CSV table of C-alpha atoms and ligand atoms in Angstrom, one decimal:
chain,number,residue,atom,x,y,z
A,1,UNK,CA,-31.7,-31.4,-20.9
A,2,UNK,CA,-27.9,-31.6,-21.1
A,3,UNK,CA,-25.1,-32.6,-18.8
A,4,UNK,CA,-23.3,-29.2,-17.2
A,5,UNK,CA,-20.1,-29.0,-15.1
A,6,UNK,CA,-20.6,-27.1,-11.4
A,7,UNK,CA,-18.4,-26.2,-9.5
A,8,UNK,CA,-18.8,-25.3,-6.3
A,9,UNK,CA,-16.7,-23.9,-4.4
A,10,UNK,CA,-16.5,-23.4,-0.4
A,11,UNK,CA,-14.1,-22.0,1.7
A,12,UNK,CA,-12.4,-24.2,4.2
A,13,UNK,CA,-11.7,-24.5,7.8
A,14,UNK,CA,-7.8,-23.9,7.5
A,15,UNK,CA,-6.6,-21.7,10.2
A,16,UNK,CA,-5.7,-18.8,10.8
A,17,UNK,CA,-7.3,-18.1,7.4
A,18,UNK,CA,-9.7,-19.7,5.3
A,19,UNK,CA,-8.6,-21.4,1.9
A,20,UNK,CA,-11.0,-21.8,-1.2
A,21,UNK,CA,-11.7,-25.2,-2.1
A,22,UNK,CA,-13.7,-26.6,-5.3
A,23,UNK,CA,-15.0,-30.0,-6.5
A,24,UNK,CA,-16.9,-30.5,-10.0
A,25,UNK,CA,-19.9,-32.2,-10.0
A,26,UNK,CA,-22.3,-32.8,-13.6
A,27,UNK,CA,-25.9,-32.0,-12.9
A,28,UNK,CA,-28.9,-31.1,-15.2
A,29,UNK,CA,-28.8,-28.0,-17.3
A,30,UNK,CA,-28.8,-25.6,-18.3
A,31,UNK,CA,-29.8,-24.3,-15.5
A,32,UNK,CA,-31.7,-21.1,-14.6
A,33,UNK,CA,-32.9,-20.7,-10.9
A,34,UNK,CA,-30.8,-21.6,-7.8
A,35,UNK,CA,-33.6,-24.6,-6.5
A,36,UNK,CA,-32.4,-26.6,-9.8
A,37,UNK,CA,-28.6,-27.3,-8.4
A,38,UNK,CA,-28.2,-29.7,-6.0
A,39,UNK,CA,-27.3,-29.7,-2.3
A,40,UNK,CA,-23.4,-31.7,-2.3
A,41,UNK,CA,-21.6,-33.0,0.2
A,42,UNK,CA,-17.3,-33.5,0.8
A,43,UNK,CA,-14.9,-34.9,3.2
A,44,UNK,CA,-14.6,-32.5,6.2
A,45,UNK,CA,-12.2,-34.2,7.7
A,46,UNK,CA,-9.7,-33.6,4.9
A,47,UNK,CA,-10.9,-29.3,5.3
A,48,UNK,CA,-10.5,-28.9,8.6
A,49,UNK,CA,-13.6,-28.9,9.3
A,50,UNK,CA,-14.8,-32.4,10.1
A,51,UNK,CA,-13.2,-35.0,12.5
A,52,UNK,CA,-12.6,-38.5,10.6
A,53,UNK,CA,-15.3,-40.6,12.1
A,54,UNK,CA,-18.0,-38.3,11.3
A,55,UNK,CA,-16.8,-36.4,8.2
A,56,UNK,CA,-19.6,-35.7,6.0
A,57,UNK,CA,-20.4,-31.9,5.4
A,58,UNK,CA,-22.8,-30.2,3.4
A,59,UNK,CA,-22.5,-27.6,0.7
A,60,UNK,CA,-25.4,-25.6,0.4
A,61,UNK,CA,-25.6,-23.7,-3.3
A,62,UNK,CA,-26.0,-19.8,-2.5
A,63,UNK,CA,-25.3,-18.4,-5.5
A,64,UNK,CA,-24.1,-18.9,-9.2
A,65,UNK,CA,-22.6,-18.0,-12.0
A,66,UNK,CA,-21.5,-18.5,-15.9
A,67,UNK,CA,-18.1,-20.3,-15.4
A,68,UNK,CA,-16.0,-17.9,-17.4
A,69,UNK,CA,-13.3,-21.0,-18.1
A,70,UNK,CA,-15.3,-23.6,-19.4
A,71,UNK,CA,-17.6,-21.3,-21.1
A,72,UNK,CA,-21.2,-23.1,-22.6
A,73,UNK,CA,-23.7,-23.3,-20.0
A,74,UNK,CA,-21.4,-24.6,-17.2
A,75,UNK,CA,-21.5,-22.7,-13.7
A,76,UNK,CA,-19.6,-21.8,-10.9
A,77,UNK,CA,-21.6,-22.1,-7.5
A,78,UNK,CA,-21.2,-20.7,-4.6
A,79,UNK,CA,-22.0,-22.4,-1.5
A,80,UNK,CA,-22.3,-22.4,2.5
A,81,UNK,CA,-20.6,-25.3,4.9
A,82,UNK,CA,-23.5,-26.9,6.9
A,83,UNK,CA,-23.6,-29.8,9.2
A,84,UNK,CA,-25.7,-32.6,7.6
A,85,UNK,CA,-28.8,-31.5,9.8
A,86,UNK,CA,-29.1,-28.1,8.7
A,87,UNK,CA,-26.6,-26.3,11.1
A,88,UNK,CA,-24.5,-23.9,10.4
A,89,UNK,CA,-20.8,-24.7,10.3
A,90,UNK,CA,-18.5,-22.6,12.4
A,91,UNK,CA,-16.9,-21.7,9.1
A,92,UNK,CA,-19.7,-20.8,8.0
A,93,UNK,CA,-19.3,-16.0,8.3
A,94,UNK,CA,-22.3,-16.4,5.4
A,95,UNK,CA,-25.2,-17.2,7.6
A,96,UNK,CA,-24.7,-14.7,10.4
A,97,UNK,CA,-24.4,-11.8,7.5
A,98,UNK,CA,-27.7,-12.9,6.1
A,99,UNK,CA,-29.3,-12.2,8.9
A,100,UNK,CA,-27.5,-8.6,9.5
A,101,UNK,CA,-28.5,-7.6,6.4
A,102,UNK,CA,-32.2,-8.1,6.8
A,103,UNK,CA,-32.0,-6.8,9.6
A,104,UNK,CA,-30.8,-3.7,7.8
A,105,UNK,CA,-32.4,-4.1,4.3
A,106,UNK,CA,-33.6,-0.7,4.8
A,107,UNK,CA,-30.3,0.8,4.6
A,108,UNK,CA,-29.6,0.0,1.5
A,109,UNK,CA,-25.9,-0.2,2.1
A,110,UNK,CA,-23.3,-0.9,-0.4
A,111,UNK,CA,-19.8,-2.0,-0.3
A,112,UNK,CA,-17.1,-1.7,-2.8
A,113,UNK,CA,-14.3,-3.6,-1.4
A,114,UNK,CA,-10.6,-3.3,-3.0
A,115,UNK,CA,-9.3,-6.9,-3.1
A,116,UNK,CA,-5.3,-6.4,-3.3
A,117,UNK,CA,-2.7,-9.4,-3.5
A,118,UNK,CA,0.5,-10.5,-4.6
A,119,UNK,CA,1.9,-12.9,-7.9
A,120,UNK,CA,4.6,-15.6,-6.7
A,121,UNK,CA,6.2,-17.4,-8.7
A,122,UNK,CA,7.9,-19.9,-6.4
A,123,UNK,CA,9.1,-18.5,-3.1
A,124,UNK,CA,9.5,-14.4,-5.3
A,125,UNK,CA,7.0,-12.5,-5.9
A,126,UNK,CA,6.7,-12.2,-9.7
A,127,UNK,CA,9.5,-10.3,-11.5
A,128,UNK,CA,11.6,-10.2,-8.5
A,129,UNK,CA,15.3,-10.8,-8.9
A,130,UNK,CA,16.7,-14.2,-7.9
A,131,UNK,CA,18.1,-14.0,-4.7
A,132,UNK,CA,17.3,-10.0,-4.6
A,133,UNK,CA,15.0,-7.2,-4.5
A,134,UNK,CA,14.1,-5.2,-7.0
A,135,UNK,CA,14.5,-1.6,-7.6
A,136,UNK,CA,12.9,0.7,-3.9
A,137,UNK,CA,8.8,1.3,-4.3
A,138,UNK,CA,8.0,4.5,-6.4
A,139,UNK,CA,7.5,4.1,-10.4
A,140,UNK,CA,5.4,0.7,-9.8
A,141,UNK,CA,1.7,2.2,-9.0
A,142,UNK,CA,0.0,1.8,-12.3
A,143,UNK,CA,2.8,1.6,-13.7
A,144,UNK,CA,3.6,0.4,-17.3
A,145,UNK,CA,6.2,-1.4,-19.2
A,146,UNK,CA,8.1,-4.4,-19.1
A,147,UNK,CA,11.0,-3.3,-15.9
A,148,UNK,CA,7.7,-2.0,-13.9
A,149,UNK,CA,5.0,-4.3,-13.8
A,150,UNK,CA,5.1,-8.3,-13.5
A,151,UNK,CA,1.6,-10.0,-14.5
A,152,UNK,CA,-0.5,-8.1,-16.9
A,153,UNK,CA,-1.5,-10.8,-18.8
A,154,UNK,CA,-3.0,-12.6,-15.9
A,155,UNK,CA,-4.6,-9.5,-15.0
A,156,UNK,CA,-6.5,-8.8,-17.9
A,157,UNK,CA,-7.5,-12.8,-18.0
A,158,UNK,CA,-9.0,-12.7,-14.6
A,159,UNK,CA,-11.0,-9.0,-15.2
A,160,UNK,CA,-12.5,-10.3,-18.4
A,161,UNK,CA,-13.3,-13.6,-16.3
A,162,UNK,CA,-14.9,-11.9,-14.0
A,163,UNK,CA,-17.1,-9.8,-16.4
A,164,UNK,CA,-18.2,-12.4,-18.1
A,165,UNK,CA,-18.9,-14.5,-15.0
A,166,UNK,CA,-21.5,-11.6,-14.3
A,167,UNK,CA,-19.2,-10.1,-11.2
A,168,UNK,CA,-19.5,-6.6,-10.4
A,169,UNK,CA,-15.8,-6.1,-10.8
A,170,UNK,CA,-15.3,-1.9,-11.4
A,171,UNK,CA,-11.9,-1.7,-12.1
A,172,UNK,CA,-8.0,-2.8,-11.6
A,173,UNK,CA,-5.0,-1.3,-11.1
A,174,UNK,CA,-1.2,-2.2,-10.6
A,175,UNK,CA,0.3,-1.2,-6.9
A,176,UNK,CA,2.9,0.0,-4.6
A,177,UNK,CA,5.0,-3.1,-4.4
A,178,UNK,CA,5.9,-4.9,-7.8
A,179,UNK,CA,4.4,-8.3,-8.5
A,180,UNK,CA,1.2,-6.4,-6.2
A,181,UNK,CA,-1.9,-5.5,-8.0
A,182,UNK,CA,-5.5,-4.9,-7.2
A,183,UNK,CA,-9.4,-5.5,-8.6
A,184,UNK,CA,-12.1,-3.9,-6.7
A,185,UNK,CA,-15.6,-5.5,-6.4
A,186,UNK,CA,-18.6,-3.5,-5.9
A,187,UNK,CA,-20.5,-0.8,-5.2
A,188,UNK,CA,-22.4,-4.2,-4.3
A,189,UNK,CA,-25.1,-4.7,-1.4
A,190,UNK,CA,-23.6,-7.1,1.4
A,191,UNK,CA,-24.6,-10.3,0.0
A,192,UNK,CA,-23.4,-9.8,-3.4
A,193,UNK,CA,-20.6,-8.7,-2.0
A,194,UNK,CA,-19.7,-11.6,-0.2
A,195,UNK,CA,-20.4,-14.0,-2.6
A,196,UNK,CA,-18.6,-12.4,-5.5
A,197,UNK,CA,-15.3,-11.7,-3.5
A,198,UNK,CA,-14.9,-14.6,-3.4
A,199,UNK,CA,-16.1,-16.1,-6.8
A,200,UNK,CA,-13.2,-13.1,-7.9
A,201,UNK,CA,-10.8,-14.5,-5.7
A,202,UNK,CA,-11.2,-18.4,-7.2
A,203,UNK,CA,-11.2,-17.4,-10.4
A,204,UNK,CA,-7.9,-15.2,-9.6
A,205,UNK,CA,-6.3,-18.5,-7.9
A,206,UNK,CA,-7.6,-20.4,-10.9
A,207,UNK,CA,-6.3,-18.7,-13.9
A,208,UNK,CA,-2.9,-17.5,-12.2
A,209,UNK,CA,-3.0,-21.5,-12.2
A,210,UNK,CA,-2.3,-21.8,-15.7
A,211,UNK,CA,0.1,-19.7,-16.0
A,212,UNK,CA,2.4,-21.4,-13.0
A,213,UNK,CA,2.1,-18.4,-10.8
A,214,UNK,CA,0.1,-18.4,-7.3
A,215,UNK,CA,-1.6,-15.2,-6.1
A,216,UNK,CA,-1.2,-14.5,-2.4
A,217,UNK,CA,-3.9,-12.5,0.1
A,218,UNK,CA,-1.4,-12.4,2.9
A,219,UNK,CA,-1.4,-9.2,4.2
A,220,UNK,CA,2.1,-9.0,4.5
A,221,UNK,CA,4.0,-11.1,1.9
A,222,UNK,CA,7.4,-9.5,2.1
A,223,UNK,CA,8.6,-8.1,5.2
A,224,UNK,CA,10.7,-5.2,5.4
A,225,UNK,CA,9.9,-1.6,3.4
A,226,UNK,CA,7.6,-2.7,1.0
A,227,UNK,CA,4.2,-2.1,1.3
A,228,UNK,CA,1.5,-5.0,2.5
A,229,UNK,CA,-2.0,-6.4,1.0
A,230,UNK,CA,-5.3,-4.8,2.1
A,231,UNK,CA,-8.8,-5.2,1.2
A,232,UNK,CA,-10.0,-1.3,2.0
A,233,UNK,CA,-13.8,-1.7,1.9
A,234,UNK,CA,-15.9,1.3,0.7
A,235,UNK,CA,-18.8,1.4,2.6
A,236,UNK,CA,-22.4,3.7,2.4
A,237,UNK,CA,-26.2,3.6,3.1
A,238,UNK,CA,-28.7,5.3,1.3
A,239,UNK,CA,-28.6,8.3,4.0
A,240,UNK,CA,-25.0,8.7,3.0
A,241,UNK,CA,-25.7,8.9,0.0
A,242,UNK,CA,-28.1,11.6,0.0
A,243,UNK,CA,-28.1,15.1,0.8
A,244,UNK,CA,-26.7,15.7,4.3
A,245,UNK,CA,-25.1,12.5,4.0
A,246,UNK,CA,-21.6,14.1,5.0
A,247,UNK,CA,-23.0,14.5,8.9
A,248,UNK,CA,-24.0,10.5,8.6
A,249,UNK,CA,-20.8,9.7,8.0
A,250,UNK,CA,-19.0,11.6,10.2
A,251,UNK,CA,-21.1,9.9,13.2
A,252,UNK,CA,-20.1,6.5,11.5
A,253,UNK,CA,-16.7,7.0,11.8
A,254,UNK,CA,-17.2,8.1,15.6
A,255,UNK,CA,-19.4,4.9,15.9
A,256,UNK,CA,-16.3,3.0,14.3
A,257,UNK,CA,-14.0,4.6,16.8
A,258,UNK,CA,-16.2,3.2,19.4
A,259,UNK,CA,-16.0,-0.5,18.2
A,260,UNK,CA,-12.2,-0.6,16.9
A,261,UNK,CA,-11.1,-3.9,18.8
A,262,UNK,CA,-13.7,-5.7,17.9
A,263,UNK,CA,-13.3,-4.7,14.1
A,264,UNK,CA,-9.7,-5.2,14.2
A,265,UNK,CA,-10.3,-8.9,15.6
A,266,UNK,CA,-12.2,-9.9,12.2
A,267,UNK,CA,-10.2,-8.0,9.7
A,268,UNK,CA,-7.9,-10.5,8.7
A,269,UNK,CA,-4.6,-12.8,10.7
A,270,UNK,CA,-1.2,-11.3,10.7
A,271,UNK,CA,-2.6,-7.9,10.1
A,272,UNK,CA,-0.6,-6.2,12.4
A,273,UNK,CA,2.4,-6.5,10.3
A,274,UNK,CA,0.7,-4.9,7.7
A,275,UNK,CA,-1.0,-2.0,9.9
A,276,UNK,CA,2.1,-0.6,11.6
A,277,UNK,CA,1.7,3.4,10.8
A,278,UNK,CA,3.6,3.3,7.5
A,279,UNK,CA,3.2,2.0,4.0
A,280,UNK,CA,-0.1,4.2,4.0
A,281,UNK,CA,-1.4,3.0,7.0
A,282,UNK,CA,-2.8,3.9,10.5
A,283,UNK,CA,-1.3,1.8,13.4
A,284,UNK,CA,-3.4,-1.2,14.4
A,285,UNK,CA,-2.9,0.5,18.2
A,286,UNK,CA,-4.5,3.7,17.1
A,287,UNK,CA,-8.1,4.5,15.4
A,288,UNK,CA,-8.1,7.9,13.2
A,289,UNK,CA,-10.2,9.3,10.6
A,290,UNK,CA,-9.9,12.3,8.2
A,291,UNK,CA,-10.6,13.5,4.5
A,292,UNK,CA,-8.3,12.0,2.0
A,293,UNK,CA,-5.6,10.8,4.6
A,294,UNK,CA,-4.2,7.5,3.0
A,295,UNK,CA,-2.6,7.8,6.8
A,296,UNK,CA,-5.9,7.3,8.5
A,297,UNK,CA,-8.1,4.5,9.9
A,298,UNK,CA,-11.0,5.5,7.9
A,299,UNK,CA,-10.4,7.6,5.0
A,300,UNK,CA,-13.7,10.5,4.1
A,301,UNK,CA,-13.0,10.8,0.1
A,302,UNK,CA,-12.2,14.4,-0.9
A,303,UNK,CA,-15.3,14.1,-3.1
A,304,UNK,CA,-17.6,13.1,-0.3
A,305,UNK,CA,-16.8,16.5,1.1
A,306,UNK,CA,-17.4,18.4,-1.9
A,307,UNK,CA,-20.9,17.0,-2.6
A,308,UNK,CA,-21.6,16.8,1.1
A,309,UNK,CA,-23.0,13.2,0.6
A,310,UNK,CA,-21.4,9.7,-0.5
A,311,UNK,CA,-19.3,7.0,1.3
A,312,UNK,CA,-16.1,6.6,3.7
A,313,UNK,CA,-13.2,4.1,3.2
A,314,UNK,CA,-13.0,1.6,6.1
A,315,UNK,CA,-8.4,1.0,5.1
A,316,UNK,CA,-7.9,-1.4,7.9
A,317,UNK,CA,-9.4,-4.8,6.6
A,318,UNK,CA,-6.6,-7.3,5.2
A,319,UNK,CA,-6.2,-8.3,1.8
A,320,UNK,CA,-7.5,-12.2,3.4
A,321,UNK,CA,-10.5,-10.8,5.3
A,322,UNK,CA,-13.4,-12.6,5.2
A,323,UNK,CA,-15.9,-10.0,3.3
A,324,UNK,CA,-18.9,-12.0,5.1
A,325,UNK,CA,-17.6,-10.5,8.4
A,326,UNK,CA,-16.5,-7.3,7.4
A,327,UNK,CA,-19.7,-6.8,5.8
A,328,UNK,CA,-21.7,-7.7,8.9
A,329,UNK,CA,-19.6,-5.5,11.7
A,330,UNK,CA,-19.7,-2.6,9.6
A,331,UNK,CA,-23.5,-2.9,9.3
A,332,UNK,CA,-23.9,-3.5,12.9
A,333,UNK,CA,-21.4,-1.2,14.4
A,334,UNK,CA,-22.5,2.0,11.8
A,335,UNK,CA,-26.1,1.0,11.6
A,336,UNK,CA,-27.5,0.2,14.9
B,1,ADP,P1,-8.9,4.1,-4.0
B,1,ADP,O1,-8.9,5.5,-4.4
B,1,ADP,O2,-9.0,4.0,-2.5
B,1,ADP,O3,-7.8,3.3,-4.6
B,1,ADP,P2,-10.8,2.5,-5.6
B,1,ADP,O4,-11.2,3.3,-6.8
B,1,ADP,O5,-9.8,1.5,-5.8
B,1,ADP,O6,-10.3,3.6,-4.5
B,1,ADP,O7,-12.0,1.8,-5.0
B,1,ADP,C1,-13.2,2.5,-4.6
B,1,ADP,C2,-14.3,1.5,-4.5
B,1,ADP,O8,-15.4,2.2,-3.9
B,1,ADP,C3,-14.8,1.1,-5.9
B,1,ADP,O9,-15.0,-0.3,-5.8
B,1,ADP,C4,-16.1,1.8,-6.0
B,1,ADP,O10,-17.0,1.1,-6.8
B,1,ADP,C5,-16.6,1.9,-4.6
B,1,ADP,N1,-17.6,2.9,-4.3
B,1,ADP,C6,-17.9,4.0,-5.0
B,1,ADP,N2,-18.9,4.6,-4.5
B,1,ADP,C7,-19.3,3.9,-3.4
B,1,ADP,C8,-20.4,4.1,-2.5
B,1,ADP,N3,-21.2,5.1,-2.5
B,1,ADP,N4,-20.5,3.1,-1.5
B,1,ADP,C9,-19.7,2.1,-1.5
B,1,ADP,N5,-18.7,1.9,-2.4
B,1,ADP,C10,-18.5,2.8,-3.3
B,2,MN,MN1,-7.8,1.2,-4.9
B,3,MN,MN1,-4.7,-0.2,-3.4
B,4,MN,MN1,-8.3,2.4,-1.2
């Protein structure tokens, strides 16, 4: 038995959008199953989530992980806001998506969700001219070199952090906008999913940290013609993945078209700035699908078509969704 450092992290009860928060705590270790870290509790009232005189919320440990920064055997948890009897905090997405995806365990869906955000460094976005804006959008997009793209170094920090936090992180790549970039997590099932967004998403805060910079998820960080911050989320079951998947799909996407509103209200605040018909978008107003239209509500992959089988690209979800809801409406909305 040694001492370890935890840290577990939750996500708050800031509106319109929920903030990561973390505390350390030193347990036991090193630890090895999920039943040896302990259930925590914080100051609620000082979240959001909690009024003064009765203040005490729980964090229950979901998952964990190798903590990446400290190294040894200390962890990163994961955990879920409860009231102190057991019930589940309003903030809490997490519970409601454990039950949807029992419910539909025999799916076997997966989600690969493209997590894109923005470097500031101050009130800028990283590299940007003082008191100006750079050069119009066009050589940035994987770009390379020192007058296209702003953070590499931070990048490459928080990928290997995430591989050697055990993440299923499958790739990065600079974008539209400079200062922008973008991991994806996944092809993950729904839980996994969840809970490793936003283990990535700490770990970006966290290591952007040390190098003075802040990473933002809003979907919309500079107004004007530059493009915004989604999290498109890549979604199939196991029929869509199989022969005559292609036919499963299309009756998602008409399932999708069906439910629109109702996906639009839990893909993120402040999303309508981002979804207005340009920048690669479909209007917020309008629902659309199509193979390999970047203009579309739902984007069908070119591939998908060839092999008649594979997964469709849900492009409306903000870069500061909550994957926990995502996950859930598209499971109940295409599955039921
Ligand atoms: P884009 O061309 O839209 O930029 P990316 O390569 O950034 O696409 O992201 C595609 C994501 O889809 C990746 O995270 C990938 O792992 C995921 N993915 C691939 N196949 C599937 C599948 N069958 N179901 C769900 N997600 C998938
Ligand atoms: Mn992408
Ligand atoms: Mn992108
Ligand atoms: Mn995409």
């Amino acid at each position: 038995m040694a001492k370890i450092k935890a840290e577990y992290i939750w996500i708050d009860g800031h509106v319109p959008t929920s903030k990561l928060r973390s505390k350390t705590k030193i347990i036991d270790g090193p630890v090895t199953t999920l039943d040896q870290i302990p259930e925590w509790s914080f100051d609620g009232s000082s979240t959001n989530q909690a009024e003064g005189h009765d203040s005490d919320r729980s964090l229950i440990p979901v998952s964990y992980y190798p903590d990446p920064i400290r190294g040894g055997d200390h962890i990163l948890v994961m955990t879920a806001v409860n009231y102190p009897d057991g019930k589940t905090h309003e903030t809490n997405k997490r519970d409601h998506l454990v039950e949807v995806s029992k419910k539909f365990a025999g799916e076997e869906a997966w989600f690969g969700i493209e997590q894109e955000y923005t470097f500031f460094q101050g009130l800028k976005p990283l590299g940007w001219p003082d008191g100006g804006y750079p050069a119009p959008q066009g050589p940035f997009y994987c770009g390379v070199g020192a007058d296209e793209v702003y953070g590499r170094d931070i990048v490459e920090d928080h990928m290997e952090a995430c591989l050697v936090a055990g993440l299923g992180i499958s790739g990065v790549n600079a974008e539209v906008m400079p200062g922008q970039w973008e991991f994806q997590i996944g092809p993950l099932g729904p839980m996994e999913s969840g809970d490793q967004l936003w283990i990535a998403r700490w770990l970006l805060y966290r290591i952007a940290e040390e190098y003075g910079v802040n990473a933002s998820i809003h979907p919309k960080p500079v107004k004007g013609d530059w493009n915004g911050a989604g999290a498109h989320t890549n979604f199939s079951t196991k029929s869509m993945r199989e022969a005559g998947g292609y036919e499963i799909i299309e009756a998602a996407c008409k399932k999708l078209g069906e439910k629109h509103d109702e996906h639009i209200a839990v893909y993120g605040a402040h999303n309508e700035e981002r979804l207005t018909g340009l920048h690669e978008t479909c209007s917020i107003h309008e629902f659309r699908y199509g193979v390999s239209d970047r203009g579309a509500s739902i984007r069908i992959p070119l591939q998908t078509v060839k092999d008649g089988k594979g997964y469709l690209e849900d492009r409306r979800p903000s870069a500061n969704m909550d994957p926990y809801e995502v996950c859930a409406i598209l499971l109940e909305t295409v599955c039921s």
